[in-house]
Amino acid sequence: MIGRIVRSADFERVLASSSRVRSSHFAVHHLAACPSKPAKVLSTAEVKLSTGHAHVTHSPVDEVLPDACWLGAIVPKRHAKRSVTRSLMKRQIRAAFAGQPTLPPGLWVVRLRMPFDRKLFPSAASDALRAAVRAELAQLVGRVLARSGA
């Protein structure tokens, strides 16, 4: 299973590195690191409850596995004006990387770097656009796996 990158600091760290693989529309960035921890840790261990004593059972939710992968998708509004199109592309990015158990561990960011031609794909979420994005991402993932030696 691949986790999601949610903090902007993690996106900035990964994007500071050069892109690993590029296609005509996408760029893939990779950083062999773990996601950053939240700045403030919330805890209810010291709060008095009006209902009495609670059983304290703490289990780490954000435990980071050293060989895990995290994925982030960047689809800027300037390259995909409609939110339907941006959502479609983000879903396709997550689907393309979700089926890859052999990715090297670390933080992965896929960025849309050029818009798809609106003359070829006039509909915001057409099957043709979905197939074109899926095909390009499949090639991109194949090149990522070939470069990583997987």
CSV table of N, CA and C in Angstrom, one decimal:
chain,number,residue,atom,x,y,z
A,1,MET,N,0.8,-1.2,0.0
A,1,MET,CA,0.0,0.0,0.0
A,1,MET,C,0.9,1.3,0.0
A,2,ILE,N,0.5,2.2,-0.7
A,2,ILE,CA,1.2,3.5,-0.8
A,2,ILE,C,0.5,4.6,-0.1
A,3,GLY,N,1.2,5.3,0.8
A,3,GLY,CA,0.6,6.3,1.6
A,3,GLY,C,0.5,7.6,0.7
A,4,ARG,N,-0.1,8.6,1.3
A,4,ARG,CA,-0.3,9.9,0.6
A,4,ARG,C,0.6,11.0,1.3
A,5,ILE,N,1.2,11.8,0.5
A,5,ILE,CA,1.9,12.9,1.1
A,5,ILE,C,0.9,14.0,1.3
A,6,VAL,N,0.8,14.6,2.5
A,6,VAL,CA,-0.2,15.6,2.8
A,6,VAL,C,0.4,16.9,3.3
A,7,ARG,N,1.6,16.9,3.7
A,7,ARG,CA,2.2,18.2,4.2
A,7,ARG,C,2.9,18.9,3.1
A,8,SER,N,2.7,20.2,3.1
A,8,SER,CA,3.4,21.0,2.0
A,8,SER,C,4.9,21.0,2.2
A,9,ALA,N,5.4,20.9,3.4
A,9,ALA,CA,6.9,20.8,3.6
A,9,ALA,C,7.4,19.6,2.9
A,10,ASP,N,6.7,18.4,2.9
A,10,ASP,CA,7.2,17.2,2.2
A,10,ASP,C,7.2,17.4,0.7
A,11,PHE,N,6.1,18.1,0.2
A,11,PHE,CA,6.1,18.4,-1.3
A,11,PHE,C,7.3,19.3,-1.7
A,12,GLU,N,7.6,20.3,-0.8
A,12,GLU,CA,8.7,21.2,-1.1
A,12,GLU,C,10.0,20.5,-1.1
A,13,ARG,N,10.2,19.5,-0.2
A,13,ARG,CA,11.5,18.8,-0.1
A,13,ARG,C,11.7,17.9,-1.3
A,14,VAL,N,10.6,17.3,-1.8
A,14,VAL,CA,10.7,16.4,-2.9
A,14,VAL,C,10.9,17.2,-4.2
A,15,LEU,N,10.2,18.3,-4.4
A,15,LEU,CA,10.3,19.1,-5.6
A,15,LEU,C,11.6,19.8,-5.6
A,16,ALA,N,12.4,20.0,-4.5
A,16,ALA,CA,13.7,20.6,-4.5
A,16,ALA,C,14.7,19.7,-5.3
A,17,SER,N,14.4,18.4,-5.3
A,17,SER,CA,15.3,17.5,-6.1
A,17,SER,C,14.9,17.5,-7.5
A,18,SER,N,15.8,17.1,-8.4
A,18,SER,CA,15.5,17.1,-9.8
A,18,SER,C,14.6,16.0,-10.1
A,19,SER,N,13.9,16.1,-11.3
A,19,SER,CA,13.0,15.1,-11.7
A,19,SER,C,13.7,13.8,-12.1
A,20,ARG,N,13.1,12.7,-11.7
A,20,ARG,CA,13.8,11.4,-12.0
A,20,ARG,C,13.4,11.0,-13.4
A,21,VAL,N,12.2,11.1,-13.8
A,21,VAL,CA,11.7,10.7,-15.2
A,21,VAL,C,10.7,11.8,-15.6
A,22,ARG,N,10.7,12.1,-16.9
A,22,ARG,CA,9.8,13.0,-17.5
A,22,ARG,C,9.1,12.4,-18.7
A,23,SER,N,7.9,12.8,-19.0
A,23,SER,CA,7.2,12.5,-20.2
A,23,SER,C,6.8,13.8,-20.8
A,24,SER,N,6.0,13.7,-21.9
A,24,SER,CA,5.6,15.0,-22.5
A,24,SER,C,4.7,15.8,-21.6
A,25,HIS,N,3.9,15.2,-20.7
A,25,HIS,CA,3.0,16.0,-19.8
A,25,HIS,C,3.4,15.9,-18.3
A,26,PHE,N,4.1,14.9,-17.9
A,26,PHE,CA,4.3,14.6,-16.5
A,26,PHE,C,5.8,14.6,-16.1
A,27,ALA,N,6.1,14.9,-14.8
A,27,ALA,CA,7.4,14.7,-14.3
A,27,ALA,C,7.3,14.0,-13.0
A,28,VAL,N,8.2,13.1,-12.7
A,28,VAL,CA,8.2,12.3,-11.5
A,28,VAL,C,9.5,12.7,-10.7
A,29,HIS,N,9.2,13.1,-9.4
A,29,HIS,CA,10.3,13.4,-8.5
A,29,HIS,C,10.3,12.4,-7.4
A,30,HIS,N,11.5,12.1,-6.9
A,30,HIS,CA,11.7,11.1,-5.8
A,30,HIS,C,12.7,11.5,-4.8
A,31,LEU,N,12.4,11.3,-3.6
A,31,LEU,CA,13.3,11.6,-2.5
A,31,LEU,C,13.3,10.4,-1.5
A,32,ALA,N,14.5,9.8,-1.3
A,32,ALA,CA,14.5,8.6,-0.4
A,32,ALA,C,14.5,9.1,1.1
A,33,ALA,N,13.3,9.4,1.5
A,33,ALA,CA,13.2,9.9,2.9
A,33,ALA,C,11.8,9.6,3.4
A,34,CYS,N,11.5,9.8,4.6
A,34,CYS,CA,10.2,9.6,5.2
A,34,CYS,C,9.5,10.9,5.3
A,35,PRO,N,8.1,10.9,5.4
A,35,PRO,CA,7.4,12.1,5.6
A,35,PRO,C,7.7,12.8,6.9
A,36,SER,N,7.6,14.1,7.0
A,36,SER,CA,7.9,14.8,8.2
A,36,SER,C,6.8,14.6,9.2
A,37,LYS,N,7.1,14.8,10.5
A,37,LYS,CA,6.2,14.6,11.6
A,37,LYS,C,5.4,15.9,11.7
A,38,PRO,N,4.2,15.8,12.2
A,38,PRO,CA,3.4,17.1,12.5
A,38,PRO,C,4.1,17.9,13.5
A,39,ALA,N,3.9,19.2,13.4
A,39,ALA,CA,4.6,20.1,14.3
A,39,ALA,C,4.1,20.0,15.8
A,40,LYS,N,2.8,19.8,15.9
A,40,LYS,CA,2.3,19.7,17.3
A,40,LYS,C,1.6,18.3,17.4
A,41,VAL,N,2.0,17.6,18.4
A,41,VAL,CA,1.4,16.3,18.7
A,41,VAL,C,0.2,16.5,19.6
A,42,LEU,N,-0.9,16.0,19.2
A,42,LEU,CA,-2.1,16.1,20.0
A,42,LEU,C,-2.2,14.9,20.9
A,43,SER,N,-2.6,15.2,22.2
A,43,SER,CA,-2.7,14.1,23.1
A,43,SER,C,-3.8,14.4,24.1
A,44,THR,N,-4.6,13.3,24.4
A,44,THR,CA,-5.7,13.4,25.3
A,44,THR,C,-5.3,12.6,26.6
A,45,ALA,N,-4.1,12.3,26.8
A,45,ALA,CA,-3.7,11.5,27.9
A,45,ALA,C,-3.8,12.2,29.2
A,46,GLU,N,-3.6,13.5,29.3
A,46,GLU,CA,-3.6,14.3,30.5
A,46,GLU,C,-4.9,15.0,30.8
A,47,VAL,N,-5.9,14.8,30.0
A,47,VAL,CA,-7.2,15.5,30.2
A,47,VAL,C,-8.1,14.7,31.2
A,48,LYS,N,-8.7,15.5,32.1
A,48,LYS,CA,-9.6,14.8,33.0
A,48,LYS,C,-11.0,14.7,32.4
A,49,LEU,N,-11.5,13.5,32.4
A,49,LEU,CA,-12.8,13.3,31.8
A,49,LEU,C,-13.9,13.4,32.9
A,50,SER,N,-15.1,13.9,32.5
A,50,SER,CA,-16.2,14.0,33.4
A,50,SER,C,-16.8,12.7,33.7
A,51,THR,N,-16.6,11.7,32.8
A,51,THR,CA,-17.2,10.4,32.9
A,51,THR,C,-16.4,9.4,33.8
A,52,GLY,N,-15.2,9.8,34.2
A,52,GLY,CA,-14.4,9.0,35.0
A,52,GLY,C,-13.1,8.7,34.3
A,53,HIS,N,-12.4,7.7,34.8
A,53,HIS,CA,-11.1,7.3,34.2
A,53,HIS,C,-11.3,6.5,32.9
A,54,ALA,N,-10.6,6.8,31.9
A,54,ALA,CA,-10.6,6.1,30.7
A,54,ALA,C,-9.4,5.1,30.6
A,55,HIS,N,-9.6,4.1,30.0
A,55,HIS,CA,-8.5,3.1,29.8
A,55,HIS,C,-7.5,3.7,28.8
A,56,VAL,N,-6.3,3.8,29.2
A,56,VAL,CA,-5.3,4.4,28.3
A,56,VAL,C,-4.7,3.3,27.4
A,57,THR,N,-5.0,3.4,26.2
A,57,THR,CA,-4.4,2.4,25.2
A,57,THR,C,-4.0,3.2,24.0
A,58,HIS,N,-2.7,3.6,24.0
A,58,HIS,CA,-2.1,4.3,22.9
A,58,HIS,C,-1.5,3.4,21.9
A,59,SER,N,-1.8,3.6,20.7
A,59,SER,CA,-1.2,2.9,19.6
A,59,SER,C,-0.7,3.9,18.6
A,60,PRO,N,0.5,3.8,18.2
A,60,PRO,CA,1.0,4.8,17.2
A,60,PRO,C,0.3,4.7,15.9
A,61,VAL,N,-0.4,5.8,15.5
A,61,VAL,CA,-1.1,5.8,14.3
A,61,VAL,C,-0.2,6.2,13.1
A,62,ASP,N,0.8,7.1,13.4
A,62,ASP,CA,1.7,7.6,12.3
A,62,ASP,C,3.0,6.9,12.4
A,63,GLU,N,3.0,5.7,12.7
A,63,GLU,CA,4.3,4.9,12.7
A,63,GLU,C,4.8,4.8,11.3
A,64,VAL,N,6.0,5.2,11.1
A,64,VAL,CA,6.6,5.2,9.7
A,64,VAL,C,7.4,4.0,9.5
A,65,LEU,N,7.1,3.3,8.5
A,65,LEU,CA,7.8,2.1,8.1
A,65,LEU,C,9.0,2.5,7.2
A,66,PRO,N,10.2,2.0,7.5
A,66,PRO,CA,11.4,2.5,6.7
A,66,PRO,C,11.3,2.1,5.2
A,67,ASP,N,10.6,1.1,4.8
A,67,ASP,CA,10.6,0.7,3.4
A,67,ASP,C,9.2,1.0,2.8
A,68,ALA,N,8.5,2.0,3.2
A,68,ALA,CA,7.2,2.4,2.7
A,68,ALA,C,7.4,3.5,1.6
A,69,CYS,N,6.3,3.6,0.8
A,69,CYS,CA,6.3,4.6,-0.2
A,69,CYS,C,5.1,5.6,0.0
A,70,TRP,N,5.4,6.9,-0.3
A,70,TRP,CA,4.3,7.9,-0.1
A,70,TRP,C,4.2,8.6,-1.5
A,71,LEU,N,3.0,8.9,-1.9
A,71,LEU,CA,2.8,9.5,-3.2
A,71,LEU,C,2.1,10.8,-3.1
A,72,GLY,N,2.5,11.8,-3.8
A,72,GLY,CA,1.8,13.1,-3.9
A,72,GLY,C,1.6,13.4,-5.4
A,73,ALA,N,0.5,14.0,-5.7
A,73,ALA,CA,0.1,14.4,-7.0
A,73,ALA,C,-0.1,15.9,-7.1
A,74,ILE,N,0.5,16.6,-8.1
A,74,ILE,CA,0.4,18.0,-8.3
A,74,ILE,C,-0.2,18.2,-9.7
A,75,VAL,N,-1.4,18.7,-9.7
A,75,VAL,CA,-2.1,19.0,-11.0
A,75,VAL,C,-2.5,20.5,-10.9
A,76,PRO,N,-1.7,21.4,-11.4
A,76,PRO,CA,-2.0,22.8,-11.2
A,76,PRO,C,-3.2,23.3,-12.0
A,77,LYS,N,-3.8,24.3,-11.5
A,77,LYS,CA,-5.0,24.8,-12.1
A,77,LYS,C,-4.7,25.5,-13.5
A,78,ARG,N,-3.5,26.0,-13.6
A,78,ARG,CA,-3.1,26.6,-14.9
A,78,ARG,C,-3.0,25.6,-16.0
A,79,HIS,N,-2.7,24.3,-15.7
A,79,HIS,CA,-2.6,23.3,-16.7
A,79,HIS,C,-3.9,22.5,-16.9
A,80,ALA,N,-4.8,22.5,-15.9
A,80,ALA,CA,-6.1,21.8,-16.0
A,80,ALA,C,-7.1,22.7,-15.4
A,81,LYS,N,-7.8,23.5,-16.2
A,81,LYS,CA,-8.7,24.5,-15.7
A,81,LYS,C,-9.9,24.0,-14.9
A,82,ARG,N,-10.4,22.8,-15.3
A,82,ARG,CA,-11.6,22.3,-14.7
A,82,ARG,C,-11.3,21.3,-13.6
A,83,SER,N,-12.0,21.5,-12.5
A,83,SER,CA,-11.7,20.6,-11.3
A,83,SER,C,-12.0,19.1,-11.6
A,84,VAL,N,-12.9,18.9,-12.5
A,84,VAL,CA,-13.2,17.5,-12.9
A,84,VAL,C,-12.0,16.9,-13.6
A,85,THR,N,-11.3,17.6,-14.4
A,85,THR,CA,-10.1,17.2,-15.1
A,85,THR,C,-9.0,17.0,-14.1
A,86,ARG,N,-8.8,17.9,-13.2
A,86,ARG,CA,-7.8,17.7,-12.1
A,86,ARG,C,-8.0,16.5,-11.3
A,87,SER,N,-9.2,16.3,-10.9
A,87,SER,CA,-9.6,15.1,-10.1
A,87,SER,C,-9.3,13.8,-10.9
A,88,LEU,N,-9.7,13.8,-12.1
A,88,LEU,CA,-9.5,12.6,-13.0
A,88,LEU,C,-8.0,12.3,-13.1
A,89,MET,N,-7.2,13.3,-13.3
A,89,MET,CA,-5.7,13.1,-13.4
A,89,MET,C,-5.1,12.6,-12.1
A,90,LYS,N,-5.6,13.2,-10.9
A,90,LYS,CA,-5.1,12.7,-9.7
A,90,LYS,C,-5.5,11.3,-9.4
A,91,ARG,N,-6.7,10.9,-9.7
A,91,ARG,CA,-7.1,9.5,-9.6
A,91,ARG,C,-6.3,8.6,-10.4
A,92,GLN,N,-6.0,9.0,-11.7
A,92,GLN,CA,-5.2,8.1,-12.6
A,92,GLN,C,-3.8,8.0,-12.1
A,93,ILE,N,-3.2,9.1,-11.5
A,93,ILE,CA,-1.9,9.0,-10.9
A,93,ILE,C,-1.8,8.0,-9.8
A,94,ARG,N,-2.8,8.1,-8.9
A,94,ARG,CA,-2.8,7.2,-7.7
A,94,ARG,C,-3.0,5.8,-8.2
A,95,ALA,N,-3.8,5.6,-9.2
A,95,ALA,CA,-4.1,4.2,-9.7
A,95,ALA,C,-2.8,3.6,-10.4
A,96,ALA,N,-2.1,4.5,-11.1
A,96,ALA,CA,-0.9,4.0,-11.8
A,96,ALA,C,0.2,3.5,-10.9
A,97,PHE,N,0.3,4.3,-9.7
A,97,PHE,CA,1.4,3.9,-8.8
A,97,PHE,C,0.9,2.9,-7.7
A,98,ALA,N,-0.4,2.8,-7.5
A,98,ALA,CA,-0.9,1.9,-6.5
A,98,ALA,C,-0.6,0.4,-6.8
A,99,GLY,N,-0.5,0.0,-8.0
A,99,GLY,CA,-0.3,-1.4,-8.3
A,99,GLY,C,1.2,-1.7,-8.5
A,100,GLN,N,2.1,-0.9,-8.0
A,100,GLN,CA,3.5,-1.1,-8.1
A,100,GLN,C,4.2,-1.5,-6.8
A,101,PRO,N,4.3,-2.7,-6.4
A,101,PRO,CA,4.9,-3.1,-5.1
A,101,PRO,C,6.4,-3.0,-5.1
A,102,THR,N,7.0,-2.8,-6.3
A,102,THR,CA,8.5,-2.8,-6.3
A,102,THR,C,9.1,-1.4,-6.4
A,103,LEU,N,8.3,-0.4,-6.1
A,103,LEU,CA,8.9,1.0,-6.1
A,103,LEU,C,9.9,1.1,-5.0
A,104,PRO,N,11.0,1.8,-5.2
A,104,PRO,CA,11.9,2.1,-4.1
A,104,PRO,C,11.2,2.9,-3.1
A,105,PRO,N,11.6,2.7,-1.8
A,105,PRO,CA,10.9,3.5,-0.7
A,105,PRO,C,11.3,4.9,-0.8
A,106,GLY,N,10.4,5.7,-0.2
A,106,GLY,CA,10.6,7.2,-0.1
A,106,GLY,C,9.4,7.9,-0.5
A,107,LEU,N,9.6,9.2,-0.8
A,107,LEU,CA,8.5,10.2,-1.2
A,107,LEU,C,8.5,10.3,-2.7
A,108,TRP,N,7.4,10.1,-3.3
A,108,TRP,CA,7.2,10.3,-4.8
A,108,TRP,C,6.2,11.4,-5.0
A,109,VAL,N,6.5,12.2,-6.0
A,109,VAL,CA,5.6,13.3,-6.4
A,109,VAL,C,5.5,13.2,-7.9
A,110,VAL,N,4.3,13.2,-8.4
A,110,VAL,CA,4.1,13.2,-9.8
A,110,VAL,C,3.4,14.6,-10.1
A,111,ARG,N,4.0,15.3,-11.1
A,111,ARG,CA,3.6,16.7,-11.3
A,111,ARG,C,3.2,16.8,-12.8
A,112,LEU,N,2.0,17.4,-13.0
A,112,LEU,CA,1.6,17.7,-14.4
A,112,LEU,C,2.4,19.0,-14.8
A,113,ARG,N,3.2,18.9,-15.9
A,113,ARG,CA,4.0,20.0,-16.3
A,113,ARG,C,3.6,20.7,-17.5
A,114,MET,N,2.7,20.0,-18.3
A,114,MET,CA,2.1,20.7,-19.5
A,114,MET,C,0.6,20.3,-19.6
A,115,PRO,N,-0.2,21.1,-20.1
A,115,PRO,CA,-1.6,20.8,-20.3
A,115,PRO,C,-1.8,19.9,-21.4
A,116,PHE,N,-2.9,19.1,-21.4
A,116,PHE,CA,-3.3,18.3,-22.5
A,116,PHE,C,-4.1,19.2,-23.4
A,117,ASP,N,-4.0,19.0,-24.7
A,117,ASP,CA,-4.7,19.8,-25.7
A,117,ASP,C,-6.2,19.8,-25.6
A,118,ARG,N,-6.8,20.9,-25.3
A,118,ARG,CA,-8.3,20.9,-25.2
A,118,ARG,C,-9.0,20.7,-26.5
A,119,LYS,N,-8.3,20.9,-27.6
A,119,LYS,CA,-8.9,20.6,-28.9
A,119,LYS,C,-9.1,19.1,-29.2
A,120,LEU,N,-8.1,18.4,-28.6
A,120,LEU,CA,-8.2,16.9,-28.8
A,120,LEU,C,-9.1,16.3,-27.7
A,121,PHE,N,-9.2,16.9,-26.6
A,121,PHE,CA,-10.0,16.4,-25.5
A,121,PHE,C,-11.0,17.5,-25.0
A,122,PRO,N,-12.0,17.8,-25.7
A,122,PRO,CA,-12.9,18.9,-25.3
A,122,PRO,C,-13.7,18.6,-24.0
A,123,SER,N,-14.0,17.4,-23.8
A,123,SER,CA,-14.8,17.1,-22.6
A,123,SER,C,-13.8,17.1,-21.3
A,124,ALA,N,-14.3,17.5,-20.2
A,124,ALA,CA,-13.5,17.6,-19.0
A,124,ALA,C,-13.1,16.2,-18.5
A,125,ALA,N,-13.9,15.2,-18.6
A,125,ALA,CA,-13.6,13.9,-18.1
A,125,ALA,C,-13.9,12.8,-19.1
A,126,SER,N,-13.5,13.0,-20.3
A,126,SER,CA,-13.9,12.0,-21.3
A,126,SER,C,-13.1,10.7,-21.2
A,127,ASP,N,-13.6,9.7,-21.8
A,127,ASP,CA,-12.9,8.4,-21.8
A,127,ASP,C,-11.6,8.5,-22.5
A,128,ALA,N,-11.6,9.3,-23.6
A,128,ALA,CA,-10.4,9.5,-24.4
A,128,ALA,C,-9.3,10.1,-23.5
A,129,LEU,N,-9.6,11.1,-22.8
A,129,LEU,CA,-8.6,11.8,-21.9
A,129,LEU,C,-8.1,10.8,-20.8
A,130,ARG,N,-9.1,10.1,-20.2
A,130,ARG,CA,-8.7,9.1,-19.2
A,130,ARG,C,-7.7,8.1,-19.8
A,131,ALA,N,-8.0,7.6,-21.0
A,131,ALA,CA,-7.1,6.6,-21.6
A,131,ALA,C,-5.8,7.2,-22.0
A,132,ALA,N,-5.7,8.4,-22.4
A,132,ALA,CA,-4.5,9.1,-22.8
A,132,ALA,C,-3.6,9.3,-21.5
A,133,VAL,N,-4.2,9.7,-20.4
A,133,VAL,CA,-3.5,9.9,-19.2
A,133,VAL,C,-3.0,8.6,-18.6
A,134,ARG,N,-3.8,7.6,-18.7
A,134,ARG,CA,-3.5,6.3,-18.2
A,134,ARG,C,-2.3,5.7,-19.0
A,135,ALA,N,-2.3,5.8,-20.3
A,135,ALA,CA,-1.3,5.3,-21.1
A,135,ALA,C,0.1,6.0,-20.9
A,136,GLU,N,0.0,7.3,-20.7
A,136,GLU,CA,1.3,8.1,-20.5
A,136,GLU,C,1.8,7.7,-19.1
A,137,LEU,N,0.9,7.6,-18.1
A,137,LEU,CA,1.4,7.3,-16.8
A,137,LEU,C,2.0,5.8,-16.7
A,138,ALA,N,1.4,4.9,-17.5
A,138,ALA,CA,1.9,3.5,-17.5
A,138,ALA,C,3.3,3.5,-18.1
A,139,GLN,N,3.6,4.3,-19.1
A,139,GLN,CA,4.9,4.4,-19.7
A,139,GLN,C,5.9,5.0,-18.7
A,140,LEU,N,5.4,6.0,-18.0
A,140,LEU,CA,6.2,6.7,-17.0
A,140,LEU,C,6.6,5.8,-15.9
A,141,VAL,N,5.6,5.0,-15.4
A,141,VAL,CA,5.9,4.1,-14.3
A,141,VAL,C,6.9,3.0,-14.8
A,142,GLY,N,6.7,2.5,-16.0
A,142,GLY,CA,7.6,1.6,-16.5
A,142,GLY,C,9.1,2.1,-16.6
A,143,ARG,N,9.2,3.3,-17.0
A,143,ARG,CA,10.6,3.9,-17.0
A,143,ARG,C,11.1,4.1,-15.6
A,144,VAL,N,10.3,4.5,-14.7
A,144,VAL,CA,10.7,4.6,-13.3
A,144,VAL,C,11.2,3.3,-12.8
A,145,LEU,N,10.5,2.2,-13.0
A,145,LEU,CA,10.9,0.9,-12.5
A,145,LEU,C,12.1,0.4,-13.3
A,146,ALA,N,12.3,0.7,-14.5
A,146,ALA,CA,13.5,0.3,-15.3
A,146,ALA,C,14.7,1.0,-14.7
A,147,ARG,N,14.6,2.3,-14.4
A,147,ARG,CA,15.7,3.1,-13.8
A,147,ARG,C,16.1,2.6,-12.4
A,148,SER,N,15.1,2.2,-11.7
A,148,SER,CA,15.4,1.8,-10.3
A,148,SER,C,15.9,0.4,-10.2
A,149,GLY,N,15.8,-0.3,-11.3
A,149,GLY,CA,16.3,-1.7,-11.4
A,149,GLY,C,15.4,-2.7,-10.8
A,150,ALA,N,14.1,-2.4,-10.7
A,150,ALA,CA,13.1,-3.3,-10.2
A,150,ALA,C,12.6,-4.2,-11.2
